[in-house]
Coordinates of C-alpha atoms and ligand atoms in Angstrom, one line a residue:
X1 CA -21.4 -7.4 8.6
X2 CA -20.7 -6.0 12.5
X3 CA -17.5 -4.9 12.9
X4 CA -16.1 -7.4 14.9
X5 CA -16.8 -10.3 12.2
X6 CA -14.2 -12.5 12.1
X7 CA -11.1 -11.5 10.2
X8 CA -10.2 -13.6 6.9
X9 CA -8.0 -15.9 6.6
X10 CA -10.6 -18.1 8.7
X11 CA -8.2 -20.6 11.2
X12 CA -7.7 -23.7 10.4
X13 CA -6.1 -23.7 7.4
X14 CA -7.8 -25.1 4.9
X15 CA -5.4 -25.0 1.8
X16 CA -7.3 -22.0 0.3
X17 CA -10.9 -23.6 0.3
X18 CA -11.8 -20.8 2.8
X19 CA -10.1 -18.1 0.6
X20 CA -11.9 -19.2 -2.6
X21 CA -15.4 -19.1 -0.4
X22 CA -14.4 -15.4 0.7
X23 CA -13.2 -14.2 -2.5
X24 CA -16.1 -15.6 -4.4
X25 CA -18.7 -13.8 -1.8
X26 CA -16.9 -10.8 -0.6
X27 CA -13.8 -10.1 -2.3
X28 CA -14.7 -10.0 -5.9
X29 CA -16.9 -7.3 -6.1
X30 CA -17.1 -3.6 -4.3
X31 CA -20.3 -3.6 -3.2
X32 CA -22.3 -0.6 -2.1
X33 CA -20.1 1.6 0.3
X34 CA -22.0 3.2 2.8
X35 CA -19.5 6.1 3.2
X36 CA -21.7 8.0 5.9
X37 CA -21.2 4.6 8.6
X38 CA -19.8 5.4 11.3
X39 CA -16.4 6.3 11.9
X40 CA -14.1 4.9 14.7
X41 CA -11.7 7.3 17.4
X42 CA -8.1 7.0 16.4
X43 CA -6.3 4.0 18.1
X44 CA -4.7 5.3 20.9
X45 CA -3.3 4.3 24.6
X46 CA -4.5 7.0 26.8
X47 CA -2.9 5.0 30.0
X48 CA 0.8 4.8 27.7
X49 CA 3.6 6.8 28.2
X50 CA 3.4 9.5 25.5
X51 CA 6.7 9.9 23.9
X52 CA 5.9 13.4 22.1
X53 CA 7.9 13.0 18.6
X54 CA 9.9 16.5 17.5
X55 CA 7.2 19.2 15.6
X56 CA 6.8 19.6 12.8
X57 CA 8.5 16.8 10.9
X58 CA 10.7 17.2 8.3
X59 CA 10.6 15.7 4.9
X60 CA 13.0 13.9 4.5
X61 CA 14.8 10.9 4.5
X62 CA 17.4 9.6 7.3
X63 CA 16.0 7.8 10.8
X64 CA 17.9 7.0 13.7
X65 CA 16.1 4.0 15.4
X66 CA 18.0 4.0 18.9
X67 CA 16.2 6.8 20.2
X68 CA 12.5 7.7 19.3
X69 CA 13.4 11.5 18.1
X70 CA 15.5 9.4 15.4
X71 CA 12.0 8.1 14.4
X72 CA 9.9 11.0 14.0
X73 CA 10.2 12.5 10.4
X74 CA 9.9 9.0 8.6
X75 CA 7.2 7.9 11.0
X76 CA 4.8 11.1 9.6
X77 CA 6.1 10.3 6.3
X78 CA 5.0 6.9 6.9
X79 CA 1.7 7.4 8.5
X80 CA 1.3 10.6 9.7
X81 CA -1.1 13.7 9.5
X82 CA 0.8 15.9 6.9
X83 CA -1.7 17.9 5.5
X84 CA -5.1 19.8 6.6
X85 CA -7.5 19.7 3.4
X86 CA -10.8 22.4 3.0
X87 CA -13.5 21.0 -0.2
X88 CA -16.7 19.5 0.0
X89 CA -18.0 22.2 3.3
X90 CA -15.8 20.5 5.4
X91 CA -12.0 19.7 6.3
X92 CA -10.1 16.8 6.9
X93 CA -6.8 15.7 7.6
X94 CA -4.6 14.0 4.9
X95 CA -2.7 11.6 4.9
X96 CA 0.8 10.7 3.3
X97 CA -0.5 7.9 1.3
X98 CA -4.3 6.9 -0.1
X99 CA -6.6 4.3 1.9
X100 CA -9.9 3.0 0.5
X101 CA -12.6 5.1 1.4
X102 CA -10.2 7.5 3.5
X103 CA -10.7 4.8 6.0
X104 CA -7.0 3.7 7.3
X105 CA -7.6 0.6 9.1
X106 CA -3.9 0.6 9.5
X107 CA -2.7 1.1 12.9
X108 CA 1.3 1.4 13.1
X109 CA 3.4 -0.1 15.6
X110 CA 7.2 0.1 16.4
X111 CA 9.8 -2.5 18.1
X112 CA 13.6 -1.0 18.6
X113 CA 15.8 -0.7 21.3
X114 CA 14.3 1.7 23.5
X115 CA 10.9 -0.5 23.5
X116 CA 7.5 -1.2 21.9
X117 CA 5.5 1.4 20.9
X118 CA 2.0 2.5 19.0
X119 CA 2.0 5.7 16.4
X120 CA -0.2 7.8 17.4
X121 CA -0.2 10.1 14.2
X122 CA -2.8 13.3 15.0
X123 CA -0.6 13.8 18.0
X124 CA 3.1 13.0 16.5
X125 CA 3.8 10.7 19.1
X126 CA 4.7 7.5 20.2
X127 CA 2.8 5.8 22.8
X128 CA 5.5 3.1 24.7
X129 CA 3.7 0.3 25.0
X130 CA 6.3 -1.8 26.8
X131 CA 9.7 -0.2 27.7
X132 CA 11.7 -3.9 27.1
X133 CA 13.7 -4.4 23.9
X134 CA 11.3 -7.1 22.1
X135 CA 12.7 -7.5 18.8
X136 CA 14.2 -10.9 19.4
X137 CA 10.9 -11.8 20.4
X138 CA 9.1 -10.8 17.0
X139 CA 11.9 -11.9 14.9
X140 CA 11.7 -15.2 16.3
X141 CA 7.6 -15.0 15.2
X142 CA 8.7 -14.9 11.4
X143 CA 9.3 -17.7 8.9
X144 CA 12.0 -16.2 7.0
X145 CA 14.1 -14.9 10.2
X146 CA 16.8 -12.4 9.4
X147 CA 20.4 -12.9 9.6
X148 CA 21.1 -9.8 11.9
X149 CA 18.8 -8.5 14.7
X150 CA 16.9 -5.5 12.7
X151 CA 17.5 -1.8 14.2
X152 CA 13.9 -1.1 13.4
X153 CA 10.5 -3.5 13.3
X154 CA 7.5 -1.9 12.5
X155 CA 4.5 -4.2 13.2
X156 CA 1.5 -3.4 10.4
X157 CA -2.0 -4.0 11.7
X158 CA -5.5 -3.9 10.7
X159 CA -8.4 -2.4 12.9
X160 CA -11.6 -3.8 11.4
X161 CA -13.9 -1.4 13.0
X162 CA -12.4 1.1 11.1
X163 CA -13.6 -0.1 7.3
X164 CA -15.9 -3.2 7.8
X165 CA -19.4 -0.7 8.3
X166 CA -18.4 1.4 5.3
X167 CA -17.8 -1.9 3.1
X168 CA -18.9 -4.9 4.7
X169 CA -16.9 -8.0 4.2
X170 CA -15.1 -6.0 0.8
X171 CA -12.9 -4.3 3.6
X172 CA -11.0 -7.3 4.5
X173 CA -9.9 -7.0 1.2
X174 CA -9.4 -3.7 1.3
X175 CA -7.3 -3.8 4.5
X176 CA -4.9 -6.0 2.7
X177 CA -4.5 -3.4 0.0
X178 CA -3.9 -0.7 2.5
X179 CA -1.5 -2.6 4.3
X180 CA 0.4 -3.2 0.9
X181 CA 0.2 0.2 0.5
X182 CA 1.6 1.6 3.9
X183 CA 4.3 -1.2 3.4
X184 CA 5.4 -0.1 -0.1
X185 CA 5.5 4.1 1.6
X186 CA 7.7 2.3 4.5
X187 CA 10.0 0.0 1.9
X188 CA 10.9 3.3 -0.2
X189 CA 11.4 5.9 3.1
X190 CA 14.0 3.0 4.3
X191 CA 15.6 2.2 1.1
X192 CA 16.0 5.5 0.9
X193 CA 17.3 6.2 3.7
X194 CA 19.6 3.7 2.5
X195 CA 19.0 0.7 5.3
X196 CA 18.7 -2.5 4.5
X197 CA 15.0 -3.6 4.4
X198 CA 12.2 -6.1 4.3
X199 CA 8.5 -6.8 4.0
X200 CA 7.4 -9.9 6.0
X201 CA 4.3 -11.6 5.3
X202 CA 4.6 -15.3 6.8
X203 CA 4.7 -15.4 10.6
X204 CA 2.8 -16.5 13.6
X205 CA 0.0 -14.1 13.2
X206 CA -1.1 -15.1 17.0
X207 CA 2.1 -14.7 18.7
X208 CA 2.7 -11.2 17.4
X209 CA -0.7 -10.0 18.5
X210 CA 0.1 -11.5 21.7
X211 CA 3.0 -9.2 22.3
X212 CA 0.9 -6.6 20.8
X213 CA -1.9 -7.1 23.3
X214 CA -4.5 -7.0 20.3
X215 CA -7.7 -8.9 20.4
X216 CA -7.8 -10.5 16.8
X217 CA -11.6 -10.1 16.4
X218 CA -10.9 -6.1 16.5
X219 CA -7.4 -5.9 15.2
X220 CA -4.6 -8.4 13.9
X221 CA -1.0 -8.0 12.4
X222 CA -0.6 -8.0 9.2
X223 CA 2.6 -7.1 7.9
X224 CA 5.9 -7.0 9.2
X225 CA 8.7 -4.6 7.9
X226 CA 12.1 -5.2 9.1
X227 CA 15.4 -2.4 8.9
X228 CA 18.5 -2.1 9.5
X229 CA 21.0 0.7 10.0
X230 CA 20.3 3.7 8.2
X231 CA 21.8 7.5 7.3
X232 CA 20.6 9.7 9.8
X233 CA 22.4 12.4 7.5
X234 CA 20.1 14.1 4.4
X235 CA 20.9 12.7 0.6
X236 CA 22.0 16.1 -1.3
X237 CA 19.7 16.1 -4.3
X238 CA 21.1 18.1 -7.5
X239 CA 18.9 19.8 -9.6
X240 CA 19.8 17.0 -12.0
X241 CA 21.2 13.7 -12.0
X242 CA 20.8 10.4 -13.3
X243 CA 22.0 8.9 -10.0
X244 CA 19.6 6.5 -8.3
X245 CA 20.7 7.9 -5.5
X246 CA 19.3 11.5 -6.6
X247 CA 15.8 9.6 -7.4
X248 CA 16.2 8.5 -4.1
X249 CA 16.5 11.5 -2.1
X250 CA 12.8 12.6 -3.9
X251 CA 10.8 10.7 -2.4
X252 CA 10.1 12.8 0.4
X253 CA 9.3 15.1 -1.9
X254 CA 6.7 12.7 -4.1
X255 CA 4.9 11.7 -0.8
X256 CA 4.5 15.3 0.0
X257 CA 2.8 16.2 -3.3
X258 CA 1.5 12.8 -4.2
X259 CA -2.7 12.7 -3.6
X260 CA -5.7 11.1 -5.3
X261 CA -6.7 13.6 -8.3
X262 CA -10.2 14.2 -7.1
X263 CA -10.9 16.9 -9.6
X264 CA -10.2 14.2 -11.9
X265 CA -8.0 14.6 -15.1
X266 CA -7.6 16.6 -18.5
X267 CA -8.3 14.3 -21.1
X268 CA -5.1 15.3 -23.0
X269 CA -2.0 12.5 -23.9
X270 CA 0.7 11.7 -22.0
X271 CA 4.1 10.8 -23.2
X272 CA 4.7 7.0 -23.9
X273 CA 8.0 7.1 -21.7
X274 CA 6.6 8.1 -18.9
X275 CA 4.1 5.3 -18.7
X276 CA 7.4 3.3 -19.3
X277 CA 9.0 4.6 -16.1
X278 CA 6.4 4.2 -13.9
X279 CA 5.9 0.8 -14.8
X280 CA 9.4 -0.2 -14.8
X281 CA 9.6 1.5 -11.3
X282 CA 6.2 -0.2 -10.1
X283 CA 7.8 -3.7 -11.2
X284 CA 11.1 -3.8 -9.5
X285 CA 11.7 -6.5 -6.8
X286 CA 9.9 -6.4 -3.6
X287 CA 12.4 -7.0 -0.7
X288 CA 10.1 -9.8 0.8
X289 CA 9.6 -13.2 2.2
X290 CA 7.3 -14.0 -1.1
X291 CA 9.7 -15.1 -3.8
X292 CA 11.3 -17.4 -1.2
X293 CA 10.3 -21.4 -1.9
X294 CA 8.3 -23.6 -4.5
X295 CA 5.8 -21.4 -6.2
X296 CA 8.1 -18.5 -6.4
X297 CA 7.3 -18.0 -10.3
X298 CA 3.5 -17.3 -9.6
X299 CA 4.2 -14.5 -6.6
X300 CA 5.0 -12.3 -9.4
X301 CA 2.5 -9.9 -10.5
X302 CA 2.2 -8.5 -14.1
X303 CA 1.4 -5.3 -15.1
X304 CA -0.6 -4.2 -18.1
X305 CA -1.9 -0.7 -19.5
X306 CA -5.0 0.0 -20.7
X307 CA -4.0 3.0 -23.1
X308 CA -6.6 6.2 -23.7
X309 CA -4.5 9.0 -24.7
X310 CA -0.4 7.6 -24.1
X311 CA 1.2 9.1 -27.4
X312 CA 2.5 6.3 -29.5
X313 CA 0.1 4.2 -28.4
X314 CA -2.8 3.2 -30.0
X315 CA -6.2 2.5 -27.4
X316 CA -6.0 -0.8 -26.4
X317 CA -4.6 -3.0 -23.8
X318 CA -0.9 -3.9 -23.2
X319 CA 1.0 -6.4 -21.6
X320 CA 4.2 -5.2 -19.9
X321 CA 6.8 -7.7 -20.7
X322 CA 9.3 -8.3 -17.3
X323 CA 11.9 -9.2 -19.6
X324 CA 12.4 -6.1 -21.6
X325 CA 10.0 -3.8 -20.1
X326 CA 8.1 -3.5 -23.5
X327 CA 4.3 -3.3 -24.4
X328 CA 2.5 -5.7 -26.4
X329 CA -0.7 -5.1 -27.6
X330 CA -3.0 -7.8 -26.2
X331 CA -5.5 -9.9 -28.8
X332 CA -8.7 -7.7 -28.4
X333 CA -11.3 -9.4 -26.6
X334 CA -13.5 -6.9 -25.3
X335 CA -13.9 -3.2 -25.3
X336 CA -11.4 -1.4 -23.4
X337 CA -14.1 1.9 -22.4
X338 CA -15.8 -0.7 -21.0
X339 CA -13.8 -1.7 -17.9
X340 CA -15.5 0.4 -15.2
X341 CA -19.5 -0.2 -14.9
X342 CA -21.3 2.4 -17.5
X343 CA -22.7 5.2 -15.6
X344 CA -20.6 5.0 -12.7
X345 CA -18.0 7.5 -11.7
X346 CA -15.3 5.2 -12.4
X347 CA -16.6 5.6 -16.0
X348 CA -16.0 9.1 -16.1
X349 CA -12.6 8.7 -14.8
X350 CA -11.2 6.3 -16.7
X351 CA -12.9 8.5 -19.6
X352 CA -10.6 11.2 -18.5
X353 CA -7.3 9.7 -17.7
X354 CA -4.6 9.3 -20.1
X355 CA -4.3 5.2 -18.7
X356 CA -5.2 2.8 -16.5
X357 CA -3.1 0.6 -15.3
X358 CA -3.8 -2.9 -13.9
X359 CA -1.9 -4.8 -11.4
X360 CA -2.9 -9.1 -12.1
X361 CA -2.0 -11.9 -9.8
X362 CA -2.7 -15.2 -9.3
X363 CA -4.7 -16.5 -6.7
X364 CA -4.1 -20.3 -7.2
X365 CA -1.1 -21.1 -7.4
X366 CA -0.6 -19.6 -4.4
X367 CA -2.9 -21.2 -2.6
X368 CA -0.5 -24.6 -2.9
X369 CA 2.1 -23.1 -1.9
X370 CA 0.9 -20.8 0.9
X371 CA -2.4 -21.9 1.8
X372 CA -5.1 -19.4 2.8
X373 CA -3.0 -16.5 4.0
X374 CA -1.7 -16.4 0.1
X375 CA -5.0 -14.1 -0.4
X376 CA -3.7 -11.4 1.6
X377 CA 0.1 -12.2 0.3
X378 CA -1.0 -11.2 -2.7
X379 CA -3.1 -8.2 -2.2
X380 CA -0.8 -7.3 -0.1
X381 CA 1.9 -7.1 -2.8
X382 CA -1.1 -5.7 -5.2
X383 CA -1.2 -2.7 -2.6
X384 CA 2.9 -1.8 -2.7
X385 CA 3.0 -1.3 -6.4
X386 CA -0.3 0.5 -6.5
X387 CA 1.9 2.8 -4.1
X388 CA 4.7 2.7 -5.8
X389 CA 2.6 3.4 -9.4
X390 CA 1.2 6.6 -7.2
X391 CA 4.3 8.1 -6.2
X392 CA 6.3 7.5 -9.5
X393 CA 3.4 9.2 -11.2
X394 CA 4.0 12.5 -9.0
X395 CA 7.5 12.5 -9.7
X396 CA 6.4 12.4 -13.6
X397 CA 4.1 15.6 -13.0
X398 CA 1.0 13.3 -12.8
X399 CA -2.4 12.5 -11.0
X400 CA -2.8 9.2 -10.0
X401 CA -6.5 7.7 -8.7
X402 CA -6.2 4.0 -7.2
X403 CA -9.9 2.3 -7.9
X404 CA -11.3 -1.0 -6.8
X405 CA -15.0 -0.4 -8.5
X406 CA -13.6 -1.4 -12.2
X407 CA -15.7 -5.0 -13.4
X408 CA -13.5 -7.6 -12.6
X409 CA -14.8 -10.2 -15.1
X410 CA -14.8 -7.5 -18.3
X411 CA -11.0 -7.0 -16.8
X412 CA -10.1 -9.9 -16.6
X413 CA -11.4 -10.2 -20.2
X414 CA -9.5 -7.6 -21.2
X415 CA -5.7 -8.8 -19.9
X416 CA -6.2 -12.0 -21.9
X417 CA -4.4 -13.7 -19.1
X418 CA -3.7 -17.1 -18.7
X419 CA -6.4 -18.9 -16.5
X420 CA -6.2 -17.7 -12.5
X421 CA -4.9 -14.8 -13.1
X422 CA -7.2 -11.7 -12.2
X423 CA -7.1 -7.8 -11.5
X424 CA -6.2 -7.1 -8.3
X425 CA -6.4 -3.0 -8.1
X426 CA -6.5 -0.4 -11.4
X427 CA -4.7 3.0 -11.3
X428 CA -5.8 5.8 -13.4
X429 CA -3.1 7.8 -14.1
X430 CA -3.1 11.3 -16.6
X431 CA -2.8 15.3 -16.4
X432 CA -4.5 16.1 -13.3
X433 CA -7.3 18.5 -13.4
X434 CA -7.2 22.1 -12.2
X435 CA -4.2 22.8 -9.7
X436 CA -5.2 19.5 -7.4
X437 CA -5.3 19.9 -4.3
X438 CA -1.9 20.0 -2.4
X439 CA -3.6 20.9 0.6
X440 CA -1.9 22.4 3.3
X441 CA 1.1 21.2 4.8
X442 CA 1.9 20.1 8.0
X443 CA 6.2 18.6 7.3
X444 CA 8.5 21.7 7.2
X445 CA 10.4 21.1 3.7
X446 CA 13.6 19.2 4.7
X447 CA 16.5 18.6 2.1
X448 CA 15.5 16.4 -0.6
X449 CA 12.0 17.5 0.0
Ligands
FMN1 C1 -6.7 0.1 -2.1 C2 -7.4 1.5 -2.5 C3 -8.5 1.5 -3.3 C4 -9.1 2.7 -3.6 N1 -10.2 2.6 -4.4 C5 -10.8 3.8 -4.8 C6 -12.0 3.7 -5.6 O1 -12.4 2.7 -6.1 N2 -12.5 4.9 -6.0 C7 -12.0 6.1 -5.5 O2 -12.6 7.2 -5.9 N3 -11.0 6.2 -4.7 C8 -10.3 5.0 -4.3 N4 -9.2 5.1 -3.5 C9 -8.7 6.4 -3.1 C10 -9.1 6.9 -1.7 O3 -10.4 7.3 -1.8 C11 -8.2 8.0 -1.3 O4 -6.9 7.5 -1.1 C12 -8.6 8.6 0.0 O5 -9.8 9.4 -0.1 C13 -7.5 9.6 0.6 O6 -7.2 10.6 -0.2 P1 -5.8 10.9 -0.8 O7 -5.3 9.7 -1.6 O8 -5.9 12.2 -1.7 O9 -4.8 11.1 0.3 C14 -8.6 3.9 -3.1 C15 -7.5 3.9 -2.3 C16 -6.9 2.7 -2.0 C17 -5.6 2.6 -1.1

């Protein structure tokens, strides 16, 4: 597939039909990822005004949105460069958050007061695309408009180039994922920063490339997150505390430490309770425009474990209950070792980790409700717990390892689910391997980091 194929949903709208068609040809399956295709040059506006963003960032939580130096430590805890990695004979920079295939097709854009601009992360700067306060403009593009003009918009894209040669029509999925992903960092830097916030998923896709100036075969918008007024002022974190608040103030810290165990994992147990907290925190609400309307029963996802080594647990698969936050045992079906094809890597890793846990949705349903664009509603959603799953296992003193190569129809086997609903992502989560592989760090350790 060249990179400029054209982006999923197809236009018109054809109630999901065209959805179903991509799903059951492309989006089911990883197929062979060519990992050496070429790579594209970062996204950037060489003719822009470059609005250099203070160096180095800080981690930590607080923005000011009325002036782009308010922007600059969540922006790199967003999106940025924050760490220079050595392995493999060569170096790379990493990133505060995982992509498939390191690819980031995510391209981050900012509306506020002072104007529209493009993050341009290797530099730590903003690039002003327009100097003219647009946000009424992009709020206006939203189905579920909010009540008071947000401080902060930042506009989510998707640059196909960027993961389409490396896995062919797969990445459209993918990109979804990743957006959920960079969404989910962006909801918990805001929320703890303590600003009101919101993910936005229904909108006039057309119009807001249009004030982008994007060409939708190369890159489209695909998520919108809305904020308002937050602390500019650091949270205090005590050494202990049972204060939200405290849990808060970590997560600069979690992003900072959190990466994919690529060493893999000691195949030791991990404490039941833990499992527990990282699912409860994976599950709670998405600030959204989902749950709005009919339908809203079947945006939820559900969240199940597939236990190795969790102590108290014996191996099999669970169901997390959203009522009480329990696990029940699921009615065996199929074997559990066999969720990732047998010789593959994934094997080996899900041999190693303590548990793998799978996020399930339902395509259906929302196709009634939605229509097409409930594909990447849902992925998208898939992609903000995986995130949240990641950084909830750092703060437990764990490696986490998203994976899209597990075999969807043995999954689905295994959750026992009811009819339509199917794994969207797995993470593998257990006792990292070896000291991991922190990297080195670009952020300066701000409070609460
Ligand atoms: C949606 C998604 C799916 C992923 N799937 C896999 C996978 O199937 N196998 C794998 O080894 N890594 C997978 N990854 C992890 C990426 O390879 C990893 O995030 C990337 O190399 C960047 O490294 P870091 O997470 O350490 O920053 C996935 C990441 C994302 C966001």
């Amino acid at each position: 597939m060249s990179a400029s194929a054209p982006a999923y949903p197809h236009t018109p709208e054809s109630g999901g039909e065209a959805a179903r068609l991509y799903h059951a040809e492309h989006g089911c399956k990883v197929p062979y990822i060519d990992l050496s295709a070429p790579r594209p040059e970062a996204k950037s506006y060489p003719a822009a005004e470059a609005v250099p963003l203070p160096y180095p960032p800080r981690a930590r939580t607080g923005f000011r949105a009325d002036r782009p130096d308010g922007l600059g430590d969540l922006l790199a805890l967003t999106y940025g460069v924050t760490r220079v990695e050595w392995g493999g004979g060569g170096v790379r920079a990493g990133r505060p958050l995982p992509s498939g295939g390191a690819a980031y097709p995510g391209e981050l854009y900012l509306s506020a007061e002072f104007g529209l601009c493009h993050y341009l992360p290797s530099a730590h700067a903003l690039e002003r695309l327009n100097e003219a306060d647009l946000r009424r403009q992009i709020v206006d593009a939203l189905e579920a408009q909010p009540a008071e003009r947000p401080r902060l918009i930042l506009l989510l894209t998707s640059r196909h180039e960027a993961n389409l040669p490396a896995f062919g029509g797969f990445g459209h999925r993918m990109q979804t994922l990743d957006t959920g992903v960079l969404a989910g960092q962006a909801l918990a830097l805001i929320d703890a920063a303590g600003a009101e916030v919101r993910v936005h998923t229904r909108f006039d896709e057309a119009r807001l490339n249009r004030i982008l100036g994007l060409d939708p075969r190369a890159e489209s918008v695909r998520a919108i997150v809305t904020a308002g007024l937050g602390h500019d002022a650091p949270l205090p974190v005590p050494a202990f505390s049972t204060d939200p608040g405290a849990n808060q103030a970590g997560i600069p810290r979690r992003i900072m430490a959190r990466h994919t165990a690529a060493d893999g994992f000691d195949a030791v147990s991990i404490p039941l309770p833990r499992v527990l907290e990282i699912l409860e925190t994976a599950a709670e609400e998405i600030p959204s425009d989902i749950r709005t309307g009919h339908g809203a029963e079947f945006a939820s996802l559900d969240l199940y474990c597939v236990a190795n080594r969790v102590d108290g647990l014996e191996p099999a698969c669970y169901k997390r209950s959203a009522a009480t936050g329990a696990l029940g045992r699921v009615r065996e079906t199929v074997d559990p070792r066999t969720l990732f094809p047998s010789g593959s890597d994934g094997e080996l890793a899900h041999f190693q980790a303590a548990c793998a846990l799978l996020i399930v949705g339902d395509y259906e349903h929302g196709y009634r409700e939605h229509g097409d664009r409930w594909y990447r509603m849902l992925n998208l959603q898939a992609g903000i717990l995986a995130q949240r799953i990641g950084l909830s296992a750092t703060g437990a003193g764990l490696g986490s390892m998203l994976r899209c190569d597990y075999q969807v129809k043995v999954a689905d086997r295994l959750i026992h689910a009811s009819p339509g609903r199917t794994v969207l992502v797995a993470v593998l989560v257990g006792l990292e391997h070896g000291v991991g592989r922190p990297g080195h760090r670009l952020l300066l350790g701000g409070y609460g980091s």
